[in-house]
Tab-separated table of C-alpha atoms in Angstrom:
chain	number	residue	atom	x	y	z
H	1	GLY	CA	103.528	25.256	-64.676
H	2	ALA	CA	100.948	25.512	-61.936
H	3	VAL	CA	102.183	24.972	-58.396
H	4	VAL	CA	100.111	24.160	-55.351
H	5	SER	CA	101.805	24.068	-51.984
H	6	GLN	CA	100.724	22.596	-48.684
H	7	HIS	CA	101.963	23.346	-45.220
H	8	PRO	CA	102.971	21.537	-43.175
H	9	SER	CA	104.185	18.524	-45.126
H	10	TRP	CA	103.797	16.383	-42.047
H	11	VAL	CA	102.493	16.841	-38.524
H	12	ILE	CA	102.293	14.710	-35.412
H	13	CYS	CA	99.852	15.733	-32.721
H	14	LYS	CA	98.263	14.442	-29.569
H	15	SER	CA	94.713	13.148	-29.541
H	16	GLY	CA	92.231	15.923	-28.835
H	17	THR	CA	94.245	18.741	-30.342
H	18	SER	CA	93.412	20.658	-33.524
H	19	VAL	CA	95.594	20.810	-36.586
H	20	LYS	CA	95.470	23.354	-39.407
H	21	ILE	CA	96.669	22.539	-42.914
H	22	GLU	CA	97.193	25.266	-45.498
H	23	CYS	CA	96.812	24.926	-49.242
H	24	ARG	CA	98.080	27.649	-51.546
H	25	SER	CA	97.993	28.118	-55.298
H	26	LEU	CA	101.259	29.895	-56.041
H	27	ASP	CA	100.925	31.079	-59.630
H	28	PHE	CA	97.233	31.139	-60.363
H	29	GLN	CA	93.985	32.088	-58.713
H	30	ALA	CA	91.680	29.316	-57.643
H	31	THR	CA	88.060	30.063	-56.889
H	32	THR	CA	87.636	26.402	-56.068
H	33	MET	CA	89.886	24.139	-54.071
H	34	PHE	CA	89.333	20.561	-53.059
H	35	TRP	CA	90.370	18.562	-50.019
H	36	TYR	CA	91.053	14.852	-50.283
H	37	ARG	CA	92.015	12.165	-47.827
H	38	GLN	CA	94.029	9.112	-48.782
H	39	PHE	CA	94.544	6.028	-46.664
H	40	PRO	CA	97.412	3.615	-47.398
H	41	LYS	CA	97.079	1.814	-50.719
H	42	GLN	CA	93.734	3.522	-51.347
H	43	SER	CA	92.720	6.086	-53.892
H	44	LEU	CA	92.030	9.716	-53.082
H	45	MET	CA	88.660	10.333	-51.451
H	46	LEU	CA	87.078	13.737	-51.851
H	47	MET	CA	86.183	15.256	-48.502
H	48	ALA	CA	84.937	18.688	-49.456
H	49	THR	CA	84.892	21.384	-52.089
H	50	SER	CA	86.073	24.775	-50.935
H	51	ASN	CA	84.709	27.856	-52.687
H	52	GLU	CA	86.280	31.261	-52.187
H	53	GLY	CA	84.058	33.502	-50.159
H	54	SER	CA	81.391	30.928	-49.417
H	55	LYS	CA	80.783	27.839	-47.337
H	56	ALA	CA	82.437	24.585	-48.273
H	57	THR	CA	80.457	21.696	-49.672
H	58	TYR	CA	81.096	18.446	-47.837
H	59	GLU	CA	80.822	14.941	-49.205
H	60	GLN	CA	78.471	12.486	-47.571
H	61	GLY	CA	79.889	11.081	-44.365
H	62	VAL	CA	82.367	13.916	-43.766
H	63	GLU	CA	81.667	15.863	-40.567
H	64	LYS	CA	81.720	19.567	-41.328
H	65	ASP	CA	82.142	20.478	-37.670
H	66	LYS	CA	85.207	18.269	-37.409
H	67	PHE	CA	86.873	19.285	-40.657
H	68	LEU	CA	86.623	23.064	-40.817
H	69	ILE	CA	87.397	24.617	-44.172
H	70	ASN	CA	88.088	28.270	-44.813
H	71	HIS	CA	88.737	29.695	-48.278
H	72	ALA	CA	89.408	33.309	-47.489
H	73	SER	CA	91.262	34.289	-50.653
H	74	LEU	CA	91.732	33.158	-54.234
H	75	THR	CA	95.049	31.540	-53.365
H	76	LEU	CA	94.537	30.068	-49.902
H	77	SER	CA	92.310	27.425	-48.371
H	78	THR	CA	92.767	25.924	-44.936
H	79	LEU	CA	91.572	22.653	-43.452
H	80	THR	CA	91.405	22.403	-39.673
H	81	VAL	CA	91.008	18.987	-38.131
H	82	THR	CA	89.386	19.686	-34.789
H	83	SER	CA	89.788	17.420	-31.780
H	84	ALA	CA	91.860	15.011	-33.806
H	85	HIS	CA	91.800	11.294	-32.986
H	86	PRO	CA	94.037	8.455	-34.145
H	87	GLU	CA	91.498	7.431	-36.780
H	88	ASP	CA	92.010	10.849	-38.405
H	89	SER	CA	95.593	9.891	-39.176
H	90	SER	CA	95.865	9.989	-42.929
H	91	PHE	CA	97.401	11.712	-45.910
H	92	TYR	CA	95.529	14.913	-46.718
H	93	ILE	CA	95.857	16.338	-50.214
H	94	CYS	CA	94.436	19.537	-51.591
H	95	SER	CA	93.963	20.538	-55.182
H	96	ALA	CA	93.186	23.853	-56.816
H	97	ARG	CA	91.186	24.396	-59.965
H	98	ASP	CA	92.541	26.751	-62.571
H	99	SER	CA	89.068	27.956	-63.404
H	100	ARG	CA	90.270	31.045	-65.256
H	101	GLY	CA	92.521	29.061	-67.531
H	102	SER	CA	95.598	31.059	-66.638
H	103	VAL	CA	97.934	28.055	-66.751
H	104	SER	CA	95.801	25.371	-68.388
H	105	SER	CA	93.052	25.314	-70.977
H	106	TYR	CA	91.431	22.242	-69.481
H	107	ASN	CA	89.882	23.717	-66.315
H	108	GLU	CA	92.440	21.492	-64.694
H	109	GLN	CA	92.982	20.671	-61.050
H	110	PHE	CA	96.519	20.798	-59.711
H	111	PHE	CA	97.386	18.833	-56.624
H	112	GLY	CA	99.474	19.806	-53.660
H	113	PRO	CA	102.229	17.565	-52.291
H	114	GLY	CA	100.081	16.363	-49.399
H	115	THR	CA	100.240	16.551	-45.610
H	116	ARG	CA	100.851	13.456	-43.522
H	117	LEU	CA	98.866	13.704	-40.274
H	118	THR	CA	99.651	11.326	-37.444
H	119	VAL	CA	97.522	11.537	-34.307
H	120	LEU	CA	98.957	9.809	-31.266
A	1	LYS	CA	77.110	5.168	-61.573
A	2	ASN	CA	80.304	6.959	-62.572
A	3	GLN	CA	83.235	4.607	-62.109
A	4	VAL	CA	86.838	4.220	-63.198
A	5	GLU	CA	88.436	0.776	-63.203
A	6	GLN	CA	92.162	0.240	-63.601
A	7	SER	CA	94.196	-2.830	-64.350
A	8	PRO	CA	96.404	-4.393	-63.362
A	9	GLN	CA	96.261	-3.541	-59.677
A	10	SER	CA	100.030	-3.924	-59.460
A	11	LEU	CA	102.857	-4.654	-61.831
A	12	ILE	CA	106.537	-5.477	-61.525
A	13	ILE	CA	108.818	-5.004	-64.526
A	14	LEU	CA	112.530	-4.967	-65.206
A	15	GLU	CA	114.289	-1.706	-65.796
A	16	GLY	CA	114.352	-0.821	-69.482
A	17	LYS	CA	111.209	-2.755	-70.349
A	18	ASN	CA	107.964	-1.256	-71.597
A	19	CYS	CA	104.564	-1.614	-69.977
A	20	THR	CA	100.960	-0.645	-70.571
A	21	LEU	CA	98.396	0.242	-67.940
A	22	GLN	CA	94.674	0.093	-68.614
A	23	CYS	CA	91.737	2.260	-67.592
A	24	ASN	CA	88.032	1.696	-68.291
A	25	TYR	CA	85.429	4.237	-67.303
A	26	THR	CA	81.686	4.735	-67.226
A	27	VAL	CA	81.708	8.479	-66.498
A	28	SER	CA	79.120	10.414	-68.437
A	29	PRO	CA	78.842	12.972	-69.912
A	30	PHE	CA	82.553	12.755	-70.520
A	31	SER	CA	84.758	15.825	-70.339
A	32	ASN	CA	88.355	14.702	-70.086
A	33	LEU	CA	90.612	11.914	-68.853
A	34	ARG	CA	93.826	12.405	-66.950
A	35	TRP	CA	96.682	10.173	-65.950
A	36	TYR	CA	98.582	11.034	-62.812
A	37	LYS	CA	101.765	9.660	-61.287
A	38	GLN	CA	101.822	9.517	-57.513
A	39	ASP	CA	105.028	8.730	-55.688
A	40	THR	CA	104.682	7.298	-52.200
A	41	GLY	CA	103.929	10.041	-49.719
A	42	ARG	CA	103.506	12.699	-52.404
A	43	GLY	CA	100.635	14.333	-54.209
A	44	PRO	CA	99.589	13.268	-57.728
A	45	VAL	CA	101.446	14.835	-60.624
A	46	SER	CA	99.729	15.195	-63.976
A	47	LEU	CA	101.178	13.219	-66.877
A	48	THR	CA	98.576	13.723	-69.594
A	49	ILE	CA	95.094	15.097	-70.045
A	50	MET	CA	92.883	14.302	-73.023
A	51	THR	CA	89.506	15.498	-74.186
A	52	PHE	CA	86.947	13.665	-76.300
A	53	SER	CA	88.612	14.648	-79.553
A	54	GLU	CA	92.122	13.552	-78.592
A	55	ASN	CA	93.042	9.886	-78.956
A	56	THR	CA	96.717	9.989	-78.119
A	57	LYS	CA	99.035	12.249	-76.189
A	58	SER	CA	102.658	11.872	-75.235
A	59	ASN	CA	104.747	13.268	-72.428
A	60	GLY	CA	108.314	12.058	-72.789
A	61	ARG	CA	108.352	8.309	-72.255
A	62	TYR	CA	104.662	8.310	-71.347
A	63	THR	CA	102.041	7.890	-74.076
A	64	ALA	CA	98.346	7.869	-73.274
A	65	THR	CA	95.597	6.734	-75.614
A	66	LEU	CA	91.885	7.320	-75.415
A	67	ASP	CA	89.024	5.526	-77.149
A	68	ALA	CA	85.952	7.517	-76.240
A	69	ASP	CA	83.677	5.069	-78.039
A	70	THR	CA	84.699	2.082	-75.937
A	71	LYS	CA	85.489	4.289	-72.930
A	72	GLN	CA	88.971	2.926	-72.554
A	73	SER	CA	92.352	4.512	-72.039
A	74	SER	CA	95.847	3.182	-71.723
A	75	LEU	CA	99.132	4.566	-70.481
A	76	HIS	CA	102.234	3.183	-72.140
A	77	ILE	CA	105.603	3.638	-70.482
A	78	THR	CA	108.639	3.157	-72.680
A	79	ALA	CA	112.106	2.133	-71.521
A	80	SER	CA	111.140	2.117	-67.878
A	81	GLN	CA	113.420	3.571	-65.235
A	82	LEU	CA	113.686	2.870	-61.525
A	83	SER	CA	112.188	6.295	-60.882
A	84	ASP	CA	109.018	5.238	-62.679
A	85	SER	CA	108.119	3.161	-59.624
A	86	ALA	CA	104.928	4.792	-58.372
A	87	SER	CA	101.154	4.556	-58.468
A	88	TYR	CA	99.545	5.602	-61.725
A	89	ILE	CA	96.036	6.916	-61.344
A	90	CYS	CA	93.435	7.348	-64.063
A	91	VAL	CA	91.014	10.174	-63.346
A	92	VAL	CA	87.960	11.056	-65.393
A	93	SER	CA	86.108	14.345	-65.319
A	94	ALA	CA	82.465	14.676	-66.242
A	95	GLN	CA	81.090	17.841	-67.774
A	96	GLY	CA	80.053	20.559	-65.355
A	97	ASN	CA	81.345	21.220	-61.885
A	98	THR	CA	81.190	17.624	-60.747
A	99	PRO	CA	83.839	15.854	-58.671
A	100	LEU	CA	86.618	14.007	-60.415
A	101	VAL	CA	86.216	10.232	-60.529
A	102	PHE	CA	89.388	8.443	-59.480
A	103	GLY	CA	90.553	4.958	-60.313
A	104	LYS	CA	92.263	2.988	-57.571
A	105	GLY	CA	95.543	3.163	-59.403
A	106	THR	CA	98.123	0.708	-60.654
A	107	ARG	CA	101.134	0.231	-58.442
A	108	LEU	CA	104.186	-0.073	-60.707
A	109	SER	CA	107.501	-1.355	-59.421
A	110	VAL	CA	110.517	-1.145	-61.689
A	111	ILE	CA	113.385	-3.339	-60.544
A	112	ALA	CA	117.001	-3.540	-61.639
């Protein structure tokens, strides 16, 4: 089956610092990856769509200068939370689309295990 | 507006019992519907995915149904286990490269 990994699984940082989260598709190539944020007892909220080799597309209300996304290869996307503040504390989840159908015939998205960010 | 509504919001059942979770959607044009299981502090894991032409699909003790005419889906869990305690999220995909539409999930607690 398709596996998407995230690193780190959790991170605690001081307010004002930057944090980078990696998302990797391990057994398929993903031209498109997605970054979500989930607050406690809430559903996943799409932050941005990451396209390999091009600029990310951000959802309304998401600051592109604060949440930097880089999709440098077909298996790796990174999300950098710049100058993090306590209100950025959340659960960040990425997903990768199997657009070539190598592991699924449904153009399916596979989710990573998430990264818990706590900003002190 | 594309929306996915799930019910109930939460559910508590005894171990070994069956339960059914509901999902209604207004996403159009419809592409597929997915059910995910999300354990606390983990990412969603796919249980089933169904297209317009599929009206039932099973994955072990999980059976999903889809009525594309009424735009309703259900997830039936048979002989529940303590490990089934999680949030179950209904997600609908529209045709084209549009974002997935997520329901708010049903929080299931299976108790001994």
